């Protein structure tokens, strides 16, 4: 009877070899094994994913030396999976080891690995995010391990932090969570302290300037509304005065006509008497 783990290891080895021969069927199946997102519409929970993927981690680890640029789809899928949300600590440790093995054997994958990890620094900024402290801890452990294994990875870390920085329009608590995690990186990557602190300062200043501009625009709008209201009131007063004047003139005309009619009647009566 063939051992399951041996069978999976041979399957991975065969799938990678067949890619070079132009046969991608088994390779695509292998990529699909590691594809997982917590927002997936498929019936795949974190627990189910953990159970199904665990034996494949060991099989892929045995073939890490082959994972060059030719297998970009597989490697990026391994990196971008939502494995850090898995509830099983043993699974998380195994996955952490797999990623570390990949970047150690192929340092050219470090930028992609850093980018996939930095994106988790906003996790916890939304009310639906579960156990953000645990997720952040997993991410920082792996980044620290990569930094220890490859001390020259500092520029890749800085680039990933800059790339993953949330837009200024994103809610404030997301910004706070991200900055807190960025600063936490300095606990084990002191070599990039200057670049990271400068990055944080620049983004804080940009947010401050944008808020000030919005406040100035708001004040300008309020002043315009006040001025417009004053003009309309002034115009209403002028129209009211003009209307009152017209009514007064009309009354004066009526009075004059009435007086003229009276004088005419008096003259007629005098002529009659004569």
PDB file of C-alpha atoms in Angstrom:
ATOM      1  CA  UNK A   1       0.000   0.000   0.000  1.00  0.00           C
ATOM      2  CA  UNK A   2       1.378   3.419  -1.024  1.00  0.00           C
ATOM      3  CA  UNK A   3       1.758   5.946   1.756  1.00  0.00           C
ATOM      4  CA  UNK A   4      -0.494   8.982   1.175  1.00  0.00           C
ATOM      5  CA  UNK A   5       2.265  11.474   1.910  1.00  0.00           C
ATOM      6  CA  UNK A   6       4.623   9.761  -0.525  1.00  0.00           C
ATOM      7  CA  UNK A   7       1.900   9.768  -3.166  1.00  0.00           C
ATOM      8  CA  UNK A   8       1.268  13.538  -2.748  1.00  0.00           C
ATOM      9  CA  UNK A   9       4.979  14.263  -2.898  1.00  0.00           C
ATOM     10  CA  UNK A  10       5.282  12.311  -6.158  1.00  0.00           C
ATOM     11  CA  UNK A  11       2.208  14.077  -7.529  1.00  0.00           C
ATOM     12  CA  UNK A  12       3.730  17.506  -6.845  1.00  0.00           C
ATOM     13  CA  UNK A  13       7.032  16.457  -8.384  1.00  0.00           C
ATOM     14  CA  UNK A  14       5.256  15.146 -11.482  1.00  0.00           C
ATOM     15  CA  UNK A  15       3.054  18.244 -11.815  1.00  0.00           C
ATOM     16  CA  UNK A  16       6.091  20.535 -11.738  1.00  0.00           C
ATOM     17  CA  UNK A  17       7.958  18.446 -14.306  1.00  0.00           C
ATOM     18  CA  UNK A  18       4.995  18.329 -16.666  1.00  0.00           C
ATOM     19  CA  UNK A  19       4.845  22.139 -16.755  1.00  0.00           C
ATOM     20  CA  UNK A  20       8.172  22.130 -18.599  1.00  0.00           C
ATOM     21  CA  UNK A  21       6.677  19.672 -21.076  1.00  0.00           C
ATOM     22  CA  UNK A  22       3.680  21.905 -21.702  1.00  0.00           C
ATOM     23  CA  UNK A  23       1.156  19.804 -19.764  1.00  0.00           C
ATOM     24  CA  UNK A  24      -0.547  22.026 -17.179  1.00  0.00           C
ATOM     25  CA  UNK A  25      -3.476  19.875 -16.019  1.00  0.00           C
ATOM     26  CA  UNK A  26      -1.913  18.517 -12.828  1.00  0.00           C
ATOM     27  CA  UNK A  27      -0.182  21.838 -12.173  1.00  0.00           C
ATOM     28  CA  UNK A  28      -3.501  23.719 -12.235  1.00  0.00           C
ATOM     29  CA  UNK A  29      -4.955  21.179  -9.795  1.00  0.00           C
ATOM     30  CA  UNK A  30      -2.014  21.820  -7.486  1.00  0.00           C
ATOM     31  CA  UNK A  31      -2.499  25.589  -7.667  1.00  0.00           C
ATOM     32  CA  UNK A  32      -6.191  25.167  -6.860  1.00  0.00           C
ATOM     33  CA  UNK A  33      -5.333  23.193  -3.714  1.00  0.00           C
ATOM     34  CA  UNK A  34      -3.674  26.242  -2.122  1.00  0.00           C
ATOM     35  CA  UNK A  35      -6.173  28.836  -3.346  1.00  0.00           C
ATOM     36  CA  UNK A  36      -8.273  30.041  -0.419  1.00  0.00           C
ATOM     37  CA  UNK A  37      -9.905  33.309   0.578  1.00  0.00           C
ATOM     38  CA  UNK A  38     -12.065  33.894   3.636  1.00  0.00           C
ATOM     39  CA  UNK A  39     -14.547  35.756   1.382  1.00  0.00           C
ATOM     40  CA  UNK A  40     -14.906  32.809  -1.005  1.00  0.00           C
ATOM     41  CA  UNK A  41     -18.422  32.001  -2.195  1.00  0.00           C
ATOM     42  CA  UNK A  42     -17.452  28.337  -2.248  1.00  0.00           C
ATOM     43  CA  UNK A  43     -18.254  26.078   0.684  1.00  0.00           C
ATOM     44  CA  UNK A  44     -14.715  26.194   2.052  1.00  0.00           C
ATOM     45  CA  UNK A  45     -14.267  27.163   5.685  1.00  0.00           C
ATOM     46  CA  UNK A  46     -10.933  27.903   7.326  1.00  0.00           C
ATOM     47  CA  UNK A  47     -11.151  24.599   9.214  1.00  0.00           C
ATOM     48  CA  UNK A  48     -11.877  22.609   6.046  1.00  0.00           C
ATOM     49  CA  UNK A  49      -9.067  24.376   4.210  1.00  0.00           C
ATOM     50  CA  UNK A  50      -6.667  23.553   7.032  1.00  0.00           C
ATOM     51  CA  UNK A  51      -7.577  19.872   6.947  1.00  0.00           C
ATOM     52  CA  UNK A  52      -7.284  19.544   3.181  1.00  0.00           C
ATOM     53  CA  UNK A  53      -4.098  21.572   2.675  1.00  0.00           C
ATOM     54  CA  UNK A  54      -1.983  20.318   5.601  1.00  0.00           C
ATOM     55  CA  UNK A  55      -0.673  17.161   3.831  1.00  0.00           C
ATOM     56  CA  UNK A  56       0.034  19.175   0.659  1.00  0.00           C
ATOM     57  CA  UNK A  57       2.276  21.571   2.577  1.00  0.00           C
ATOM     58  CA  UNK A  58       4.718  18.793   3.355  1.00  0.00           C
ATOM     59  CA  UNK A  59       4.579  17.543  -0.239  1.00  0.00           C
ATOM     60  CA  UNK A  60       5.358  20.981  -1.643  1.00  0.00           C
ATOM     61  CA  UNK A  61       8.083  21.558   0.959  1.00  0.00           C
ATOM     62  CA  UNK A  62       9.890  18.512  -0.399  1.00  0.00           C
ATOM     63  CA  UNK A  63      10.000  20.198  -3.838  1.00  0.00           C
ATOM     64  CA  UNK A  64      10.842  23.754  -2.775  1.00  0.00           C
ATOM     65  CA  UNK A  65      14.127  23.771  -4.678  1.00  0.00           C
ATOM     66  CA  UNK A  66      12.174  23.580  -7.952  1.00  0.00           C
ATOM     67  CA  UNK A  67       9.927  26.593  -7.324  1.00  0.00           C
ATOM     68  CA  UNK A  68      11.618  29.108  -9.596  1.00  0.00           C
ATOM     69  CA  UNK A  69      10.029  31.828 -11.734  1.00  0.00           C
ATOM     70  CA  UNK A  70       8.442  29.175 -13.999  1.00  0.00           C
ATOM     71  CA  UNK A  71       5.948  28.424 -11.234  1.00  0.00           C
ATOM     72  CA  UNK A  72       4.834  31.977 -10.553  1.00  0.00           C
ATOM     73  CA  UNK A  73       1.133  31.060 -10.404  1.00  0.00           C
ATOM     74  CA  UNK A  74       1.711  28.435  -7.739  1.00  0.00           C
ATOM     75  CA  UNK A  75       4.046  30.526  -5.587  1.00  0.00           C
ATOM     76  CA  UNK A  76       1.897  33.671  -5.678  1.00  0.00           C
ATOM     77  CA  UNK A  77      -1.156  31.560  -4.800  1.00  0.00           C
ATOM     78  CA  UNK A  78       0.673  30.111  -1.806  1.00  0.00           C
ATOM     79  CA  UNK A  79       1.610  33.625  -0.694  1.00  0.00           C
ATOM     80  CA  UNK A  80      -1.789  35.261  -1.260  1.00  0.00           C
ATOM     81  CA  UNK A  81      -3.888  32.572   0.427  1.00  0.00           C
ATOM     82  CA  UNK A  82      -5.695  33.640   3.605  1.00  0.00           C
ATOM     83  CA  UNK A  83      -3.756  31.068   5.601  1.00  0.00           C
ATOM     84  CA  UNK A  84      -3.061  33.484   8.478  1.00  0.00           C
ATOM     85  CA  UNK A  85      -6.737  33.373   9.494  1.00  0.00           C
ATOM     86  CA  UNK A  86      -6.629  29.609  10.066  1.00  0.00           C
ATOM     87  CA  UNK A  87      -7.575  28.718  13.656  1.00  0.00           C
ATOM     88  CA  UNK A  88      -5.122  25.811  13.936  1.00  0.00           C
ATOM     89  CA  UNK A  89      -1.731  26.967  15.341  1.00  0.00           C
ATOM     90  CA  UNK A  90       0.051  23.851  14.060  1.00  0.00           C
ATOM     91  CA  UNK A  91      -1.171  24.518  10.525  1.00  0.00           C
ATOM     92  CA  UNK A  92      -0.051  28.151  10.727  1.00  0.00           C
ATOM     93  CA  UNK A  93       3.436  27.074  11.836  1.00  0.00           C
ATOM     94  CA  UNK A  94       3.677  24.600   8.946  1.00  0.00           C
ATOM     95  CA  UNK A  95       2.565  27.212   6.444  1.00  0.00           C
ATOM     96  CA  UNK A  96       4.981  29.757   7.888  1.00  0.00           C
ATOM     97  CA  UNK A  97       7.792  27.261   7.426  1.00  0.00           C
ATOM     98  CA  UNK A  98       6.768  26.623   3.812  1.00  0.00           C
ATOM     99  CA  UNK A  99       6.837  30.325   2.898  1.00  0.00           C
ATOM    100  CA  UNK A 100      10.157  30.771   4.667  1.00  0.00           C
ATOM    101  CA  UNK A 101      11.616  27.798   2.779  1.00  0.00           C
ATOM    102  CA  UNK A 102      10.478  29.221  -0.560  1.00  0.00           C
ATOM    103  CA  UNK A 103      12.031  32.666  -0.063  1.00  0.00           C
ATOM    104  CA  UNK A 104      15.197  31.198   1.450  1.00  0.00           C
ATOM    105  CA  UNK A 105      15.705  28.923  -1.556  1.00  0.00           C
ATOM    106  CA  UNK A 106      14.641  31.622  -4.025  1.00  0.00           C
ATOM    107  CA  UNK A 107      15.276  35.157  -2.684  1.00  0.00           C
ATOM    108  CA  UNK A 108      13.728  36.612  -5.849  1.00  0.00           C
ATOM    109  CA  UNK A 109      10.352  35.806  -4.273  1.00  0.00           C
ATOM    110  CA  UNK A 110      10.954  38.064  -1.262  1.00  0.00           C
ATOM    111  CA  UNK A 111       9.181  41.168  -2.717  1.00  0.00           C
ATOM    112  CA  UNK A 112       6.034  39.145  -3.485  1.00  0.00           C
ATOM    113  CA  UNK A 113       6.112  37.533  -0.055  1.00  0.00           C
ATOM    114  CA  UNK A 114       6.434  40.905   1.687  1.00  0.00           C
ATOM    115  CA  UNK A 115       3.577  42.397  -0.333  1.00  0.00           C
ATOM    116  CA  UNK A 116       1.296  39.480   0.512  1.00  0.00           C
ATOM    117  CA  UNK A 117       2.078  39.904   4.216  1.00  0.00           C
ATOM    118  CA  UNK A 118       1.861  43.701   4.438  1.00  0.00           C
ATOM    119  CA  UNK A 119      -1.713  43.667   3.147  1.00  0.00           C
ATOM    120  CA  UNK A 120      -2.775  42.091   6.453  1.00  0.00           C
ATOM    121  CA  UNK A 121      -1.761  45.195   8.377  1.00  0.00           C
ATOM    122  CA  UNK A 122      -5.185  46.757   7.765  1.00  0.00           C
ATOM    123  CA  UNK A 123      -6.919  43.657   9.105  1.00  0.00           C
ATOM    124  CA  UNK A 124      -8.846  44.594  12.229  1.00  0.00           C
ATOM    125  CA  UNK A 125      -9.894  47.990  10.932  1.00  0.00           C
ATOM    126  CA  UNK A 126     -13.364  46.632  10.123  1.00  0.00           C
ATOM    127  CA  UNK A 127     -15.853  45.339  12.657  1.00  0.00           C
ATOM    128  CA  UNK A 128     -16.215  41.980  10.865  1.00  0.00           C
ATOM    129  CA  UNK A 129     -12.506  41.095  11.193  1.00  0.00           C
ATOM    130  CA  UNK A 130     -12.027  38.246  13.657  1.00  0.00           C
ATOM    131  CA  UNK A 131      -9.125  38.088  16.140  1.00  0.00           C
ATOM    132  CA  UNK A 132      -6.903  40.688  14.451  1.00  0.00           C
ATOM    133  CA  UNK A 133      -4.233  40.444  17.161  1.00  0.00           C
ATOM    134  CA  UNK A 134      -3.713  36.758  16.399  1.00  0.00           C
ATOM    135  CA  UNK A 135      -3.532  37.387  12.647  1.00  0.00           C
ATOM    136  CA  UNK A 136      -1.078  40.266  13.077  1.00  0.00           C
ATOM    137  CA  UNK A 137       1.079  38.109  15.313  1.00  0.00           C
ATOM    138  CA  UNK A 138       1.330  35.400  12.628  1.00  0.00           C
ATOM    139  CA  UNK A 139       2.301  37.989  10.013  1.00  0.00           C
ATOM    140  CA  UNK A 140       4.964  39.647  12.139  1.00  0.00           C
ATOM    141  CA  UNK A 141       6.471  36.292  13.111  1.00  0.00           C
ATOM    142  CA  UNK A 142       6.947  35.396   9.448  1.00  0.00           C
ATOM    143  CA  UNK A 143       8.323  38.797   8.427  1.00  0.00           C
ATOM    144  CA  UNK A 144      10.773  38.606  11.323  1.00  0.00           C
ATOM    145  CA  UNK A 145      11.851  35.113  10.248  1.00  0.00           C
ATOM    146  CA  UNK A 146      12.371  36.278   6.669  1.00  0.00           C
ATOM    147  CA  UNK A 147      14.356  39.284   7.888  1.00  0.00           C
ATOM    148  CA  UNK A 148      16.518  37.033  10.043  1.00  0.00           C
ATOM    149  CA  UNK A 149      17.153  34.607   7.186  1.00  0.00           C
ATOM    150  CA  UNK A 150      17.666  37.324   4.557  1.00  0.00           C
ATOM    151  CA  UNK A 151      18.991  40.503   6.241  1.00  0.00           C
ATOM    152  CA  UNK A 152      19.033  42.329   2.889  1.00  0.00           C
ATOM    153  CA  UNK A 153      15.237  42.162   2.577  1.00  0.00           C
ATOM    154  CA  UNK A 154      14.789  45.626   4.148  1.00  0.00           C
ATOM    155  CA  UNK A 155      14.115  47.498   0.868  1.00  0.00           C
ATOM    156  CA  UNK A 156      11.505  44.901  -0.109  1.00  0.00           C
ATOM    157  CA  UNK A 157       9.760  45.389   3.244  1.00  0.00           C
ATOM    158  CA  UNK A 158       9.727  49.184   2.859  1.00  0.00           C
ATOM    159  CA  UNK A 159       8.381  48.913  -0.692  1.00  0.00           C
ATOM    160  CA  UNK A 160       5.646  46.526   0.433  1.00  0.00           C
ATOM    161  CA  UNK A 161       4.594  48.842   3.275  1.00  0.00           C
ATOM    162  CA  UNK A 162       4.392  51.796   0.892  1.00  0.00           C
ATOM    163  CA  UNK A 163       2.456  49.777  -1.679  1.00  0.00           C
ATOM    164  CA  UNK A 164      -0.091  48.457   0.832  1.00  0.00           C
ATOM    165  CA  UNK A 165      -0.702  51.766   2.603  1.00  0.00           C
ATOM    166  CA  UNK A 166      -4.466  52.456   2.709  1.00  0.00           C
ATOM    167  CA  UNK A 167      -5.807  55.412   0.730  1.00  0.00           C
ATOM    168  CA  UNK A 168      -6.242  58.642   2.668  1.00  0.00           C
ATOM    169  CA  UNK A 169     -10.016  58.470   2.171  1.00  0.00           C
ATOM    170  CA  UNK A 170     -10.209  55.158   4.062  1.00  0.00           C
ATOM    171  CA  UNK A 171     -11.729  55.381   7.540  1.00  0.00           C
ATOM    172  CA  UNK A 172      -9.484  56.551  10.378  1.00  0.00           C
ATOM    173  CA  UNK A 173      -9.441  53.321  12.394  1.00  0.00           C
ATOM    174  CA  UNK A 174      -8.035  51.423   9.387  1.00  0.00           C
ATOM    175  CA  UNK A 175      -5.259  54.013   9.126  1.00  0.00           C
ATOM    176  CA  UNK A 176      -4.501  53.656  12.836  1.00  0.00           C
ATOM    177  CA  UNK A 177      -4.337  49.854  12.665  1.00  0.00           C
ATOM    178  CA  UNK A 178      -1.987  50.020   9.687  1.00  0.00           C
ATOM    179  CA  UNK A 179       0.366  52.593  11.249  1.00  0.00           C
ATOM    180  CA  UNK A 180       0.496  50.585  14.471  1.00  0.00           C
ATOM    181  CA  UNK A 181       1.595  47.476  12.561  1.00  0.00           C
ATOM    182  CA  UNK A 182       4.095  49.415  10.444  1.00  0.00           C
ATOM    183  CA  UNK A 183       5.758  50.760  13.583  1.00  0.00           C
ATOM    184  CA  UNK A 184       5.765  47.272  15.085  1.00  0.00           C
ATOM    185  CA  UNK A 185       8.016  46.167  12.205  1.00  0.00           C
ATOM    186  CA  UNK A 186      10.747  48.397  13.630  1.00  0.00           C
ATOM    187  CA  UNK A 187      10.995  46.107  16.664  1.00  0.00           C
ATOM    188  CA  UNK A 188      12.814  43.527  14.521  1.00  0.00           C
ATOM    189  CA  UNK A 189      13.786  45.491  11.385  1.00  0.00           C
ATOM    190  CA  UNK A 190      15.608  48.460  12.865  1.00  0.00           C
ATOM    191  CA  UNK A 191      17.678  48.843   9.697  1.00  0.00           C
ATOM    192  CA  UNK A 192      14.712  50.453   7.919  1.00  0.00           C
ATOM    193  CA  UNK A 193      13.747  52.731  10.820  1.00  0.00           C
ATOM    194  CA  UNK A 194      14.570  55.960   9.011  1.00  0.00           C
ATOM    195  CA  UNK A 195      12.647  55.062   5.845  1.00  0.00           C
ATOM    196  CA  UNK A 196       9.631  53.779   7.753  1.00  0.00           C
ATOM    197  CA  UNK A 197       9.393  56.779  10.090  1.00  0.00           C
ATOM    198  CA  UNK A 198       9.694  59.150   7.127  1.00  0.00           C
ATOM    199  CA  UNK A 199       6.933  57.240   5.370  1.00  0.00           C
ATOM    200  CA  UNK A 200       4.643  57.467   8.392  1.00  0.00           C
ATOM    201  CA  UNK A 201       5.329  61.187   8.796  1.00  0.00           C
ATOM    202  CA  UNK A 202       4.622  61.901   5.128  1.00  0.00           C
ATOM    203  CA  UNK A 203       1.289  60.118   5.201  1.00  0.00           C
ATOM    204  CA  UNK A 204       0.223  61.801   8.441  1.00  0.00           C
ATOM    205  CA  UNK A 205       1.058  65.208   6.963  1.00  0.00           C
ATOM    206  CA  UNK A 206      -0.846  64.411   3.777  1.00  0.00           C
ATOM    207  CA  UNK A 207      -3.910  63.451   5.772  1.00  0.00           C
ATOM    208  CA  UNK A 208      -3.592  66.639   7.867  1.00  0.00           C
ATOM    209  CA  UNK A 209      -3.343  68.817   4.748  1.00  0.00           C
ATOM    210  CA  UNK A 210      -6.320  67.113   3.142  1.00  0.00           C
ATOM    211  CA  UNK A 211      -8.428  67.597   6.275  1.00  0.00           C
ATOM    212  CA  UNK A 212      -7.444  71.280   6.432  1.00  0.00           C
ATOM    213  CA  UNK A 213      -8.398  71.772   2.778  1.00  0.00           C
ATOM    214  CA  UNK A 214     -11.778  70.189   3.413  1.00  0.00           C
ATOM    215  CA  UNK A 215     -12.338  72.461   6.423  1.00  0.00           C
ATOM    216  CA  UNK A 216     -11.391  75.535   4.369  1.00  0.00           C
ATOM    217  CA  UNK A 217     -13.780  74.480   1.622  1.00  0.00           C
ATOM    218  CA  UNK A 218     -16.536  73.989   4.187  1.00  0.00           C
ATOM    219  CA  UNK A 219     -15.980  77.465   5.661  1.00  0.00           C
ATOM    220  CA  UNK A 220     -15.948  78.975   2.170  1.00  0.00           C
ATOM    221  CA  UNK A 221     -19.255  77.298   1.352  1.00  0.00           C
ATOM    222  CA  UNK A 222     -20.816  78.576   4.558  1.00  0.00           C
ATOM    223  CA  UNK A 223     -19.660  82.139   3.833  1.00  0.00           C
ATOM    224  CA  UNK A 224     -21.082  81.944   0.328  1.00  0.00           C
ATOM    225  CA  UNK A 225     -24.423  80.806   1.713  1.00  0.00           C
ATOM    226  CA  UNK A 226     -24.477  83.754   4.139  1.00  0.00           C
ATOM    227  CA  UNK A 227     -23.665  86.233   1.375  1.00  0.00           C
ATOM    228  CA  UNK A 228     -26.285  84.759  -0.931  1.00  0.00           C
ATOM    229  CA  UNK A 229     -28.894  84.959   1.834  1.00  0.00           C
ATOM    230  CA  UNK A 230     -28.040  88.645   2.442  1.00  0.00           C
ATOM    231  CA  UNK A 231     -28.406  89.541  -1.232  1.00  0.00           C
ATOM    232  CA  UNK A 232     -31.761  87.843  -1.468  1.00  0.00           C
ATOM    233  CA  UNK A 233     -33.013  89.628   1.622  1.00  0.00           C
ATOM    234  CA  UNK A 234     -31.816  92.934   0.245  1.00  0.00           C
ATOM    235  CA  UNK A 235     -33.543  92.299  -3.025  1.00  0.00           C
ATOM    236  CA  UNK A 236     -36.732  91.334  -1.216  1.00  0.00           C
ATOM    237  CA  UNK A 237     -36.602  94.600   0.750  1.00  0.00           C
ATOM    238  CA  UNK A 238     -36.139  96.608  -2.441  1.00  0.00           C
ATOM    239  CA  UNK A 239     -39.032  94.839  -4.090  1.00  0.00           C
ATOM    240  CA  UNK A 240     -41.196  95.423  -1.018  1.00  0.00           C
ATOM    241  CA  UNK A 241     -40.305  99.141  -0.951  1.00  0.00           C
ATOM    242  CA  UNK A 242     -41.013  99.445  -4.639  1.00  0.00           C
ATOM    243  CA  UNK A 243     -44.370  97.769  -4.193  1.00  0.00           C
ATOM    244  CA  UNK A 244     -45.279 100.082  -1.287  1.00  0.00           C
ATOM    245  CA  UNK A 245     -44.260 103.080  -3.411  1.00  0.00           C
ATOM    246  CA  UNK A 246     -46.448 101.972  -6.281  1.00  0.00           C
ATOM    247  CA  UNK A 247     -49.390 101.513  -3.951  1.00  0.00           C
ATOM    248  CA  UNK A 248     -48.836 105.015  -2.450  1.00  0.00           C
ATOM    249  CA  UNK A 249     -48.661 106.620  -5.895  1.00  0.00           C
ATOM    250  CA  UNK A 250     -51.836 104.864  -6.894  1.00  0.00           C
ATOM    251  CA  UNK A 251     -53.632 106.235  -3.827  1.00  0.00           C
ATOM    252  CA  UNK A 252     -52.380 109.776  -4.576  1.00  0.00           C
ATOM    253  CA  UNK A 253     -53.679 109.537  -8.133  1.00  0.00           C
ATOM    254  CA  UNK A 254     -57.053 108.416  -6.886  1.00  0.00           C
ATOM    255  CA  UNK A 255     -57.172 111.348  -4.469  1.00  0.00           C
ATOM    256  CA  UNK A 256     -56.318 113.852  -7.198  1.00  0.00           C
ATOM    257  CA  UNK A 257     -58.953 112.431  -9.525  1.00  0.00           C
ATOM    258  CA  UNK A 258     -61.510 112.565  -6.737  1.00  0.00           C
ATOM    259  CA  UNK A 259     -60.623 116.228  -6.046  1.00  0.00           C
ATOM    260  CA  UNK A 260     -60.912 117.169  -9.693  1.00  0.00           C
ATOM    261  CA  UNK A 261     -64.344 115.560  -9.933  1.00  0.00           C
ATOM    262  CA  UNK A 262     -65.528 117.527  -6.894  1.00  0.00           C
ATOM    263  CA  UNK A 263     -64.359 120.858  -8.338  1.00  0.00           C
ATOM    264  CA  UNK A 264     -66.066 120.101 -11.611  1.00  0.00           C
ATOM    265  CA  UNK A 265     -69.384 119.330  -9.890  1.00  0.00           C
ATOM    266  CA  UNK A 266     -69.172 122.621  -7.921  1.00  0.00           C
ATOM    267  CA  UNK A 267     -68.643 124.635 -11.078  1.00  0.00           C
ATOM    268  CA  UNK A 268     -71.611 123.010 -12.749  1.00  0.00           C
ATOM    269  CA  UNK A 269     -73.937 123.843  -9.837  1.00  0.00           C
ATOM    270  CA  UNK A 270     -72.820 127.519  -9.866  1.00  0.00           C
ATOM    271  CA  UNK A 271     -73.628 127.871 -13.558  1.00  0.00           C
ATOM    272  CA  UNK A 272     -77.058 126.389 -12.995  1.00  0.00           C
ATOM    273  CA  UNK A 273     -77.912 128.892 -10.271  1.00  0.00           C
ATOM    274  CA  UNK A 274     -76.929 131.755 -12.458  1.00  0.00           C
TER     275      UNK A 274
END
